[in-house]
Amino acid sequence: MLKLFTAFLKINIQMTLAYRAETLTHILLNLMWLGWELLSLSIIFGNTATLGGWGPGQLIALLGVFRLVNTLMAALIWPNTEKFNSSIRDGSWDYALLQPVNSLFLVSFSRMVIWRVWDLVLAAILTIVGLSMSGGGTTLLNLLGFLALAVSGMLIIYSLWIVLIALTFWFTKFDNNVTILQALLDAGRYPATVYPLWLRLIVTFVVPIAVATTVPLQALRGDLNGLQVLLYLVIGAASFFFASRIWKAGIRKYSGASS
Amino acid sequence: MIDAIVIENLSKTYQVPEREGGFKAAVRGFFRRRYKDVHAVQRVNFRIESGEIVGFLGPNGAGKTTTLKMLSGLLHPTGGRARVLDFTPWDRKREFLQAITLVMGQRNRLSWDIPAADSFLLNQAIYRLPDAAYKATLKELDELLELGPIMRKPVRNLSLGERMKCELAAGLLHRPRVLFLDEPTIGLDITAQARIRTFLQEYNRRTGATILLTSHYMADVTALCERIIMIHEGKLKYDGGINELTHRIAPFKLICVTLQDGADCDLSPYGTLAPGENGCKTLLQVPAGEVAAVTARILADLPVHDLTIEDPPIEHVIERAFNE
């Protein structure tokens, strides 16, 4: 698997290098967006000291985690969806199925937007700066909880994505599958606790986006007890399990009906 | 000899949404879909020995591609069974996928923006090919297909013929033992077609691979295949040698006669006059058994400048077989 991942990575770097101007523009655009987001945060805190109980440092850290998830979307999920949708339309998906590789792995990693690496660095810096701004008191256990929950949160988003693209097997034309996901994800930009309770429940449990952004930070703040952390980890594993089942059913459906 | 491919009563029925034309029908169809069964493949049987090259013929929509897709494991059949190299294709076992290839002339697997050589390396990783084996195969394919300069150019800059060579190479790097080729020469010029043909012949000779190939170009079929399998509307129409088919469907030969300048004789007593082709003045259709006698009589009776005897063109034979 690792060898194949490296091979995909190489191919994608080669494809990126084929278009130089595009890469440079993207890096600049990203810096601009980051400035814009920090500006809007400073406007909010110019008017209020806390937002739903979260201070500026913690919100910057949240923005970091949010951008991390967003980078995952932009670097992997978007390009792979685009490729997947077009390969279903033009029939080259057949070639994907002919390869002796796990089809889920293939659909997830065959495209990578390499210049997003800068985003990852920015996201990490934001998270670290935000954390140090919000002061000490972070224990190693909290940090571990944060890391574990961040991984499981991404797994949940990834699972959601798998389900959405698997729907393409049932409805051949479903190109806006990931627009839905992005719209949901945007709700994770602010801590779920600023939303009214009913919306918070939807965002956390029905469509578990907050699980990927707010929850890891709550663990870092020490707001969660062990049982809650465990619960979220279980949700992560379960959602991946169900998503891969749906994916398999989708492939069966595809090979039953396409012509 | 062992059979590489065995299919028994293989069937595939699609459900296709169907509606009348017009706006009202479209709205009605949105709420209540009506489906129609399309029997793409119906109880087809055949077996192909290991190492054979078989032409798989049929008009558009006959079920050729559907059959190839079932044999390569992309589609589940609605009935019957199939074994390819002793695997059930649609289980899509790793060992099975490692041993077959499907090349479709109308679809591409190579990445557009990078040279084919880079896509080949990706295939090496996907098929887990050891370096030495990969290099040896690539060298051999390079020799046979003359890939040298073309595999280093971005695929989008290649001509159709060059791209097809690369597509074939990409499909063969893992040295599959069974090749399913769906119109591998489509859209290519005569020279490129001939190249691909020679390559397939040589590949088959060197590796003993089994090849099942569809094509609309009869030259592909006559050059490569001794045996053809014909399907029409999902049903098996013919399975056997090309020559046997010609004997059965068109048991006659064509005698092309060119008389000496100025001579103008009526040839109709010698056989049925057929429309002349290829600059042939007079074309006579004569029952296969009487060719020798008729030829002798023409040569004795008439001032002949030139005379040739030909088999009926395979296109005509195939067309007649489908309309039978």
Coordinates of C-alpha atoms in Angstrom, one line a residue:
Chain A
M1 CA 0.0 0.0 0.0
L2 CA 2.7 2.4 1.0
K3 CA 4.6 1.7 -2.3
L4 CA 1.5 2.4 -4.2
F5 CA 0.8 5.6 -2.3
T6 CA 4.3 6.8 -3.1
A7 CA 3.7 6.0 -6.8
F8 CA 0.5 8.0 -6.8
L9 CA 2.3 10.8 -5.0
K10 CA 5.1 10.8 -7.6
I11 CA 2.6 10.8 -10.5
N12 CA 0.7 13.7 -9.0
I13 CA 3.9 15.8 -8.4
Q14 CA 4.7 15.2 -12.0
M15 CA 1.3 16.3 -13.1
T16 CA 1.5 19.4 -11.0
L17 CA 4.9 20.4 -12.3
A18 CA 3.4 20.3 -15.8
Y19 CA 1.6 23.5 -15.0
R20 CA 3.9 26.0 -13.3
A21 CA 1.8 29.2 -13.4
E22 CA -1.2 27.5 -11.8
T23 CA 0.8 26.3 -8.8
L24 CA 2.2 29.8 -8.1
T25 CA -1.3 31.4 -8.3
H26 CA -2.7 28.9 -5.9
I27 CA -0.1 29.5 -3.3
L28 CA -0.7 33.3 -3.5
L29 CA -4.5 32.8 -3.3
N30 CA -4.1 30.7 -0.2
L31 CA -2.2 33.3 1.6
M32 CA -4.9 35.8 0.8
W33 CA -7.6 33.7 2.1
L34 CA -5.8 33.1 5.3
G35 CA -5.4 36.9 5.9
W36 CA -9.1 37.3 5.2
E37 CA -10.1 34.7 7.8
L38 CA -7.8 36.2 10.5
L39 CA -9.2 39.6 9.7
S40 CA -12.8 38.4 10.2
L41 CA -11.8 36.8 13.5
S42 CA -10.2 40.1 14.7
I43 CA -13.3 42.0 13.8
I44 CA -15.4 39.5 15.9
F45 CA -13.1 39.9 18.9
G46 CA -13.0 43.7 18.4
N47 CA -16.6 43.6 19.5
T48 CA -16.7 40.7 22.0
A49 CA -14.2 38.9 24.2
T50 CA -15.5 35.4 23.8
L51 CA -17.6 33.5 21.3
G52 CA -19.7 30.8 22.9
G53 CA -17.2 30.6 25.7
W54 CA -14.2 30.4 23.4
G55 CA -11.4 32.9 23.5
P56 CA -9.4 34.3 20.5
G57 CA -6.5 31.8 21.0
Q58 CA -8.8 28.9 21.0
L59 CA -10.7 30.1 18.0
I60 CA -7.5 30.5 16.1
A61 CA -6.6 27.0 17.0
L62 CA -10.1 25.9 15.8
L63 CA -9.5 27.8 12.6
G64 CA -6.3 25.8 12.2
V65 CA -8.0 22.5 12.7
F66 CA -10.8 23.6 10.4
R67 CA -8.2 24.5 7.7
L68 CA -6.6 21.1 8.2
V69 CA -9.9 19.4 7.4
N70 CA -10.4 21.9 4.6
T71 CA -7.0 21.0 3.2
L72 CA -7.9 17.4 3.3
M73 CA -11.0 18.2 1.2
A74 CA -9.1 20.3 -1.3
A75 CA -6.0 18.2 -1.6
L76 CA -7.7 14.8 -1.8
I77 CA -11.5 14.8 -1.7
W78 CA -12.2 17.4 -4.4
P79 CA -9.8 16.3 -7.0
N80 CA -10.6 12.6 -6.5
T81 CA -14.3 13.3 -6.7
E82 CA -13.8 15.2 -9.9
K83 CA -11.8 12.3 -11.4
F84 CA -14.3 9.8 -10.1
N85 CA -17.3 11.6 -11.5
S86 CA -15.7 12.1 -14.9
S87 CA -14.5 8.5 -15.0
I88 CA -18.0 7.2 -14.4
R89 CA -19.3 9.5 -17.2
D90 CA -16.7 8.5 -19.8
G91 CA -16.5 4.9 -18.8
S92 CA -12.8 4.9 -17.7
W93 CA -14.0 3.7 -14.3
D94 CA -13.9 0.3 -15.9
Y95 CA -10.1 0.5 -16.0
A96 CA -10.0 1.4 -12.3
L97 CA -12.0 -1.8 -11.5
L98 CA -9.7 -3.9 -13.6
Q99 CA -6.7 -3.1 -11.4
P100 CA -5.7 -5.5 -8.7
V101 CA -5.9 -2.8 -6.0
N102 CA -8.5 -2.0 -3.4
S103 CA -11.0 0.2 -5.3
L104 CA -11.5 2.4 -2.2
F105 CA -7.8 3.1 -2.0
L106 CA -7.7 3.9 -5.7
V107 CA -10.6 6.3 -5.6
S108 CA -9.2 8.1 -2.5
F109 CA -5.6 8.6 -3.5
S110 CA -5.2 8.6 -7.2
R111 CA -5.3 12.4 -7.3
M112 CA -3.5 14.7 -4.9
V113 CA -3.2 18.4 -5.2
I114 CA 0.4 18.8 -4.2
W115 CA 0.6 22.5 -3.7
R116 CA -1.8 22.1 -0.8
V117 CA 1.2 21.2 1.2
W118 CA 1.5 24.9 2.0
D119 CA -1.9 24.8 3.5
L120 CA -1.0 22.0 5.8
V121 CA 2.0 24.0 7.1
L122 CA -0.3 27.1 7.6
A123 CA -2.9 25.0 9.4
A124 CA -0.3 23.6 11.7
I125 CA 1.1 27.0 12.5
L126 CA -2.4 28.4 13.2
T127 CA -3.2 25.5 15.5
I128 CA 0.1 25.8 17.4
V129 CA -0.1 29.6 17.7
G130 CA -3.7 29.5 18.8
L131 CA -2.9 26.9 21.4
S132 CA 0.0 28.8 22.9
M133 CA -2.2 32.0 22.9
S134 CA -4.9 30.3 24.9
G135 CA -2.4 29.6 27.6
G136 CA -1.0 26.5 29.3
G137 CA -2.8 23.9 31.3
T138 CA -2.7 21.4 28.5
T139 CA -1.9 17.9 29.7
L140 CA -0.3 15.2 27.6
L141 CA -3.5 13.2 27.9
N142 CA -5.5 16.1 26.4
L143 CA -3.0 16.4 23.6
L144 CA -3.3 12.6 22.8
G145 CA -7.1 12.9 23.0
F146 CA -6.9 15.8 20.6
L147 CA -4.7 13.9 18.1
A148 CA -6.9 10.7 18.3
L149 CA -10.1 12.7 17.8
A150 CA -8.7 14.7 15.0
V151 CA -7.8 11.5 13.1
S152 CA -11.2 9.9 13.9
G153 CA -12.9 13.2 12.9
M154 CA -11.2 13.1 9.5
L155 CA -12.2 9.5 9.2
I156 CA -15.8 10.5 9.7
I157 CA -15.6 13.2 7.0
Y158 CA -13.9 10.7 4.7
S159 CA -16.6 8.1 5.4
L160 CA -19.3 10.7 4.6
W161 CA -17.5 11.4 1.4
I162 CA -17.4 7.7 0.4
V163 CA -21.1 7.4 1.0
L164 CA -21.8 10.5 -1.1
I165 CA -19.7 9.4 -4.1
A166 CA -21.0 5.8 -3.8
L167 CA -24.5 7.3 -4.4
T168 CA -23.3 7.9 -8.0
F169 CA -23.5 4.2 -8.6
W170 CA -27.3 4.4 -8.0
F171 CA -27.9 7.8 -9.6
T172 CA -25.6 8.0 -12.5
K173 CA -25.7 11.8 -12.7
F174 CA -24.9 13.0 -9.2
D175 CA -22.1 15.5 -9.9
N176 CA -22.9 17.8 -7.0
N177 CA -22.3 15.1 -4.5
V178 CA -19.4 16.8 -2.9
T179 CA -20.9 20.3 -2.9
I180 CA -23.2 19.0 -0.2
L181 CA -20.3 17.9 1.8
Q182 CA -18.5 21.2 1.5
A183 CA -21.7 23.1 2.6
L184 CA -21.9 20.9 5.7
L185 CA -18.3 21.3 6.4
D186 CA -18.5 25.1 6.3
A187 CA -20.7 24.8 9.4
G188 CA -17.5 23.6 11.2
R189 CA -15.7 27.0 10.8
Y190 CA -17.1 28.2 14.2
P191 CA -17.3 26.0 17.4
A192 CA -20.4 23.9 17.4
T193 CA -21.2 25.4 20.7
V194 CA -22.1 28.8 19.2
Y195 CA -25.0 27.2 17.4
P196 CA -28.5 26.7 19.0
L197 CA -28.9 23.3 20.6
W198 CA -31.0 21.8 17.8
L199 CA -28.6 22.8 15.1
R200 CA -25.7 21.6 17.3
L201 CA -27.3 18.2 17.5
I202 CA -27.7 18.0 13.8
V203 CA -24.2 19.2 13.1
T204 CA -22.7 16.8 15.6
F205 CA -24.7 13.6 15.3
V206 CA -26.8 13.6 12.1
V207 CA -24.0 15.0 10.0
P208 CA -21.0 14.6 12.2
I209 CA -18.9 17.5 10.9
A210 CA -18.4 19.1 14.3
V211 CA -16.8 15.9 15.4
A212 CA -14.0 16.6 13.1
T213 CA -13.4 20.2 14.1
T214 CA -14.9 21.3 17.4
V215 CA -14.6 18.0 19.3
P216 CA -10.8 17.5 19.0
L217 CA -10.3 20.9 20.4
Q218 CA -12.8 20.3 23.2
A219 CA -10.6 17.3 24.1
L220 CA -7.6 19.6 24.1
R221 CA -9.3 22.0 26.4
G222 CA -10.1 19.2 28.7
D223 CA -13.8 19.6 28.2
L224 CA -14.4 15.9 27.5
N225 CA -14.2 13.0 29.8
G226 CA -12.7 9.6 28.8
L227 CA -16.0 8.0 28.0
Q228 CA -16.9 10.8 25.6
V229 CA -13.6 10.5 23.9
L230 CA -14.1 6.8 23.5
L231 CA -17.6 7.4 22.2
Y232 CA -16.3 9.7 19.4
L233 CA -13.6 7.2 18.5
V234 CA -16.2 4.5 18.2
I235 CA -18.4 6.8 16.0
G236 CA -15.3 7.3 13.8
A237 CA -14.6 3.6 13.4
A238 CA -18.3 2.7 12.9
S239 CA -18.8 5.3 10.2
F240 CA -15.9 4.1 8.3
F241 CA -17.2 0.5 8.6
F242 CA -20.6 1.5 7.2
A243 CA -19.2 3.6 4.5
S244 CA -17.0 0.8 3.2
R245 CA -20.1 -1.5 3.2
I246 CA -22.0 1.1 1.2
W247 CA -19.1 1.5 -1.2
K248 CA -19.0 -2.3 -1.8
A249 CA -22.7 -2.4 -2.4
G250 CA -22.3 0.5 -4.9
I251 CA -19.6 -1.4 -6.8
R252 CA -21.9 -4.5 -6.9
K253 CA -24.7 -2.2 -8.2
Y254 CA -22.4 -0.8 -10.8
S255 CA -21.3 -4.1 -12.2
G256 CA -25.0 -5.2 -12.2
A257 CA -26.3 -2.3 -14.3
S258 CA -23.8 -0.5 -16.4
S259 CA -23.5 -1.2 -20.0
Chain B
M1 CA -4.6 -28.1 -24.5
I2 CA -6.5 -26.5 -21.6
D3 CA -9.4 -24.1 -22.2
A4 CA -8.5 -20.6 -21.2
I5 CA -12.1 -19.4 -21.5
V6 CA -15.2 -21.4 -21.0
I7 CA -18.7 -19.8 -20.9
E8 CA -22.0 -21.7 -20.5
N9 CA -25.4 -20.2 -21.1
L10 CA -24.0 -16.8 -20.3
S11 CA -26.8 -14.2 -20.2
K12 CA -27.1 -10.5 -19.4
T13 CA -30.3 -8.6 -19.2
Y14 CA -30.3 -4.8 -18.6
Q15 CA -33.2 -2.8 -17.3
V16 CA -33.4 0.4 -19.2
P17 CA -35.8 3.2 -18.4
E18 CA -38.2 3.8 -21.2
R19 CA -40.6 6.6 -22.0
E20 CA -42.5 8.2 -24.8
G21 CA -41.2 11.4 -26.3
G22 CA -42.6 14.8 -25.1
F23 CA -42.9 16.9 -22.1
K24 CA -45.8 15.2 -20.4
A25 CA -44.2 11.8 -20.6
A26 CA -41.0 13.3 -19.2
V27 CA -42.8 14.5 -16.1
R28 CA -44.7 11.2 -15.7
G29 CA -41.4 9.4 -16.1
F30 CA -39.9 11.4 -13.3
F31 CA -42.4 10.1 -10.8
R32 CA -43.0 6.6 -12.2
R33 CA -40.2 5.0 -14.2
R34 CA -41.1 2.3 -16.6
Y35 CA -38.4 -0.1 -17.3
K36 CA -37.8 -2.3 -20.3
D37 CA -35.7 -5.5 -20.3
V38 CA -32.9 -5.5 -22.8
H39 CA -31.5 -8.9 -23.4
A40 CA -27.9 -8.0 -24.3
V41 CA -26.5 -11.5 -24.2
Q42 CA -28.7 -14.6 -24.3
R43 CA -27.5 -18.0 -23.3
V44 CA -24.2 -17.9 -25.2
N45 CA -21.8 -20.9 -25.1
F46 CA -18.3 -21.2 -26.3
R47 CA -14.8 -22.3 -25.2
I48 CA -11.5 -20.9 -26.2
E49 CA -8.2 -22.9 -25.9
S50 CA -5.2 -21.4 -24.4
G51 CA -3.1 -19.6 -27.0
E52 CA -5.9 -19.1 -29.5
I53 CA -6.6 -15.8 -31.2
V54 CA -10.3 -15.6 -31.8
G55 CA -12.2 -12.9 -33.6
F56 CA -15.4 -11.8 -31.9
L57 CA -17.8 -10.3 -34.4
G58 CA -21.2 -8.8 -34.5
P59 CA -22.9 -5.5 -35.5
N60 CA -23.1 -2.6 -33.1
G61 CA -25.2 -3.5 -30.1
A62 CA -24.8 -7.3 -30.7
G63 CA -23.5 -7.8 -27.1
K64 CA -19.8 -8.0 -27.8
T65 CA -18.7 -5.4 -25.3
T66 CA -21.1 -6.8 -22.7
T67 CA -19.6 -10.2 -23.1
L68 CA -16.0 -8.9 -22.9
K69 CA -16.9 -7.0 -19.7
M70 CA -18.4 -10.0 -18.1
L71 CA -15.3 -12.1 -19.0
S72 CA -13.0 -9.5 -17.6
G73 CA -15.1 -9.3 -14.4
L74 CA -16.6 -5.8 -14.7
L75 CA -20.2 -7.0 -15.0
H76 CA -22.1 -9.7 -13.2
P77 CA -24.2 -11.8 -15.6
T78 CA -27.9 -12.4 -15.0
G79 CA -27.5 -16.1 -15.8
G80 CA -25.0 -18.8 -16.8
R81 CA -21.4 -19.2 -15.8
A82 CA -18.0 -18.3 -17.1
R83 CA -14.5 -19.5 -16.2
V84 CA -11.4 -17.6 -17.3
L85 CA -8.1 -19.3 -16.5
D86 CA -10.2 -21.2 -14.0
F87 CA -11.4 -18.1 -12.2
T88 CA -14.9 -16.8 -12.0
P89 CA -14.2 -13.4 -13.5
W90 CA -16.7 -11.3 -11.5
D91 CA -15.2 -12.4 -8.2
R92 CA -12.4 -10.1 -9.3
K93 CA -9.7 -12.0 -7.4
R94 CA -6.3 -10.3 -7.4
E95 CA -4.7 -13.3 -9.1
F96 CA -7.3 -13.1 -11.8
L97 CA -6.9 -9.4 -12.4
Q98 CA -3.1 -9.9 -12.6
A99 CA -3.5 -12.5 -15.3
I100 CA -5.9 -10.7 -17.7
T101 CA -6.1 -7.4 -19.5
L102 CA -8.9 -5.5 -21.3
V103 CA -7.9 -2.9 -23.8
M104 CA -10.7 -0.7 -25.2
G105 CA -9.8 1.3 -28.4
Q106 CA -12.3 4.0 -27.5
R107 CA -11.3 4.6 -23.9
N108 CA -8.0 5.6 -22.4
R109 CA -6.3 4.6 -19.2
L110 CA -3.2 6.7 -19.6
S111 CA -3.0 10.1 -17.8
W112 CA -3.3 12.9 -20.3
D113 CA -0.7 15.4 -18.9
I114 CA 2.3 13.2 -18.3
P115 CA 4.3 10.9 -20.6
A116 CA 3.2 7.3 -20.9
A117 CA 6.5 6.2 -19.3
D118 CA 5.3 7.7 -16.0
S119 CA 2.0 5.9 -16.2
F120 CA 3.9 2.7 -16.9
L121 CA 5.7 3.2 -13.6
L122 CA 2.4 3.6 -11.8
N123 CA 1.3 0.3 -13.4
Q124 CA 4.4 -1.3 -12.0
A125 CA 3.4 -0.3 -8.5
I126 CA -0.3 -1.3 -9.1
Y127 CA 0.6 -4.7 -10.4
R128 CA 3.6 -5.1 -7.9
L129 CA 6.0 -5.9 -10.7
P130 CA 9.6 -6.6 -9.6
D131 CA 12.1 -4.1 -11.2
A132 CA 13.8 -6.7 -13.3
A133 CA 10.7 -8.2 -14.8
Y134 CA 9.2 -4.8 -15.4
K135 CA 12.3 -3.6 -17.3
A136 CA 12.5 -6.7 -19.3
T137 CA 8.9 -6.5 -20.4
L138 CA 9.1 -2.8 -21.2
K139 CA 12.2 -3.5 -23.3
E140 CA 10.4 -6.2 -25.2
L141 CA 7.3 -4.0 -25.8
D142 CA 9.5 -1.2 -26.8
E143 CA 11.1 -3.4 -29.4
L144 CA 7.8 -4.7 -30.8
L145 CA 5.9 -1.4 -30.7
E146 CA 8.8 1.0 -31.2
L147 CA 7.8 3.1 -28.2
G148 CA 11.1 4.8 -27.8
P149 CA 10.5 8.5 -28.4
I150 CA 6.7 8.4 -28.0
M151 CA 6.5 7.2 -24.5
R152 CA 8.5 10.2 -23.3
K153 CA 6.0 12.8 -24.7
P154 CA 2.9 13.9 -22.8
V155 CA 0.1 11.6 -23.9
R156 CA -2.0 14.6 -25.0
N157 CA 0.6 15.4 -27.7
L158 CA 0.5 11.9 -29.2
S159 CA -1.3 10.9 -32.4
L160 CA -4.1 8.4 -32.2
G161 CA -1.9 5.6 -33.5
E162 CA 0.9 6.5 -31.1
R163 CA -1.5 6.6 -28.2
M164 CA -3.0 3.3 -29.0
K165 CA 0.5 1.7 -29.0
C166 CA 1.1 3.2 -25.5
E167 CA -2.4 2.0 -24.3
L168 CA -1.6 -1.5 -25.5
A169 CA 1.8 -1.4 -23.8
A170 CA 0.2 -0.2 -20.5
G171 CA -2.3 -3.1 -20.7
L172 CA 0.4 -5.6 -21.3
L173 CA 3.1 -4.6 -18.8
H174 CA 2.0 -7.2 -16.3
R175 CA 2.2 -10.0 -18.9
P176 CA -1.4 -11.0 -18.9
R177 CA -2.2 -14.5 -20.2
V178 CA -5.6 -13.6 -21.5
L179 CA -6.1 -10.4 -23.6
F180 CA -9.6 -9.0 -24.2
L181 CA -9.3 -6.4 -27.0
D182 CA -12.3 -4.3 -27.8
E183 CA -11.7 -2.7 -31.2
P184 CA -8.0 -2.0 -30.6
T185 CA -7.5 -0.6 -34.1
I186 CA -10.5 1.7 -34.3
G187 CA -9.8 5.0 -36.0
L188 CA -6.3 4.1 -36.9
D189 CA -4.9 4.5 -40.4
I190 CA -4.0 1.5 -42.5
T191 CA -0.3 1.5 -41.6
A192 CA -1.0 1.8 -37.9
Q193 CA -3.6 -0.9 -38.0
A194 CA -1.1 -3.2 -39.7
R195 CA 1.5 -2.4 -37.0
I196 CA -0.9 -3.3 -34.2
R197 CA -1.8 -6.5 -36.0
T198 CA 1.8 -7.6 -36.5
F199 CA 2.4 -6.8 -32.9
L200 CA -0.5 -8.9 -31.6
Q201 CA 0.6 -11.8 -33.8
E202 CA 4.1 -11.6 -32.5
Y203 CA 3.0 -11.2 -28.9
N204 CA 0.8 -14.2 -29.2
R205 CA 3.6 -16.3 -30.7
R206 CA 6.1 -15.2 -28.0
T207 CA 4.0 -15.5 -24.9
G208 CA 1.3 -18.0 -25.9
A209 CA -1.3 -15.6 -24.6
T210 CA -5.0 -16.2 -25.5
I211 CA -6.6 -13.3 -27.4
L212 CA -10.3 -12.5 -27.9
L213 CA -10.7 -9.5 -30.1
T214 CA -13.5 -7.5 -31.6
S215 CA -13.1 -5.4 -34.6
H216 CA -15.1 -3.9 -37.4
Y217 CA -12.1 -4.1 -39.7
M218 CA -12.2 -7.5 -41.4
A219 CA -8.5 -7.1 -42.3
D220 CA -7.8 -7.5 -38.5
V221 CA -9.8 -10.6 -38.4
T222 CA -8.5 -12.3 -41.5
A223 CA -4.9 -11.5 -40.6
L224 CA -5.1 -12.6 -37.0
C225 CA -7.8 -15.2 -36.5
E226 CA -8.4 -18.6 -37.8
R227 CA -11.5 -18.9 -35.8
I228 CA -14.4 -16.4 -35.4
I229 CA -17.3 -16.3 -33.0
M230 CA -20.3 -14.3 -34.3
I231 CA -23.1 -12.9 -32.2
H232 CA -26.2 -11.0 -33.2
E233 CA -28.8 -9.6 -31.0
G234 CA -27.2 -11.3 -28.0
K235 CA -27.3 -14.8 -29.6
L236 CA -24.5 -16.9 -30.8
K237 CA -24.7 -17.0 -34.6
Y238 CA -21.5 -18.9 -35.6
D239 CA -18.5 -20.4 -34.0
G240 CA -15.8 -21.9 -36.3
G241 CA -13.2 -21.3 -38.9
I242 CA -13.4 -18.3 -41.3
N243 CA -13.0 -20.6 -44.3
E244 CA -15.8 -22.9 -43.2
L245 CA -18.1 -19.9 -42.8
T246 CA -17.3 -18.8 -46.3
H247 CA -18.1 -22.3 -47.6
R248 CA -21.3 -22.4 -45.8
I249 CA -22.6 -18.9 -46.4
A250 CA -21.1 -18.1 -49.8
P251 CA -20.2 -21.4 -51.5
F252 CA -19.0 -19.7 -54.6
K253 CA -15.9 -18.1 -56.0
L254 CA -15.5 -14.9 -58.0
I255 CA -13.8 -15.1 -61.4
C256 CA -12.6 -11.8 -62.6
V257 CA -12.2 -11.7 -66.4
T258 CA -10.5 -9.0 -68.5
L259 CA -10.9 -9.5 -72.2
Q260 CA -8.5 -8.4 -74.9
D261 CA -8.9 -4.9 -76.2
G262 CA -11.9 -4.4 -78.4
A263 CA -13.4 -7.8 -77.5
D264 CA -17.0 -7.6 -76.3
C265 CA -18.6 -10.9 -75.4
D266 CA -21.5 -11.8 -73.2
L267 CA -20.3 -13.7 -70.2
S268 CA -23.6 -14.4 -68.6
P269 CA -23.8 -18.0 -69.9
Y270 CA -20.8 -18.9 -67.7
G271 CA -22.1 -17.7 -64.3
T272 CA -24.0 -15.0 -62.5
L273 CA -22.7 -11.5 -63.3
A274 CA -21.7 -9.6 -60.2
P275 CA -20.9 -5.9 -59.9
G276 CA -17.2 -5.5 -60.7
E277 CA -14.8 -4.1 -58.1
N278 CA -11.1 -3.1 -58.0
G279 CA -10.9 -2.2 -61.7
C280 CA -12.2 -5.7 -62.7
K281 CA -14.2 -5.4 -65.9
T282 CA -16.4 -8.4 -65.5
L283 CA -17.0 -10.4 -62.3
L284 CA -18.6 -13.8 -62.4
Q285 CA -20.0 -15.6 -59.5
V286 CA -19.6 -19.3 -59.9
P287 CA -20.4 -22.2 -57.6
A288 CA -17.3 -23.4 -55.8
G289 CA -17.4 -26.9 -57.4
E290 CA -17.6 -25.7 -60.9
V291 CA -14.7 -23.1 -60.9
A292 CA -12.2 -25.3 -62.7
A293 CA -14.6 -26.3 -65.4
V294 CA -16.0 -22.8 -66.0
T295 CA -12.5 -21.3 -66.1
A296 CA -11.4 -23.9 -68.6
R297 CA -14.4 -23.1 -70.8
I298 CA -13.9 -19.3 -70.6
L299 CA -10.2 -19.6 -71.5
A300 CA -11.0 -21.9 -74.4
D301 CA -14.0 -19.8 -75.8
L302 CA -13.0 -16.2 -75.3
P303 CA -10.0 -13.9 -76.1
V304 CA -9.0 -13.5 -72.4
H305 CA -6.3 -10.9 -71.4
D306 CA -6.3 -11.7 -67.7
L307 CA -8.2 -13.9 -65.3
T308 CA -8.1 -14.3 -61.6
I309 CA -10.1 -16.4 -59.1
E310 CA -11.0 -15.0 -55.7
D311 CA -12.9 -15.8 -52.6
P312 CA -15.9 -13.7 -51.9
P313 CA -14.9 -10.7 -49.7
I314 CA -15.2 -11.6 -46.0
E315 CA -17.3 -8.5 -45.4
H316 CA -20.0 -9.8 -47.7
V317 CA -19.9 -13.2 -46.1
I318 CA -20.2 -11.8 -42.6
E319 CA -23.0 -9.5 -43.7
R320 CA -24.9 -12.4 -45.2
A321 CA -24.3 -14.5 -42.2
F322 CA -25.9 -11.9 -40.0
N323 CA -28.9 -11.5 -42.3
E324 CA -29.4 -15.2 -42.5

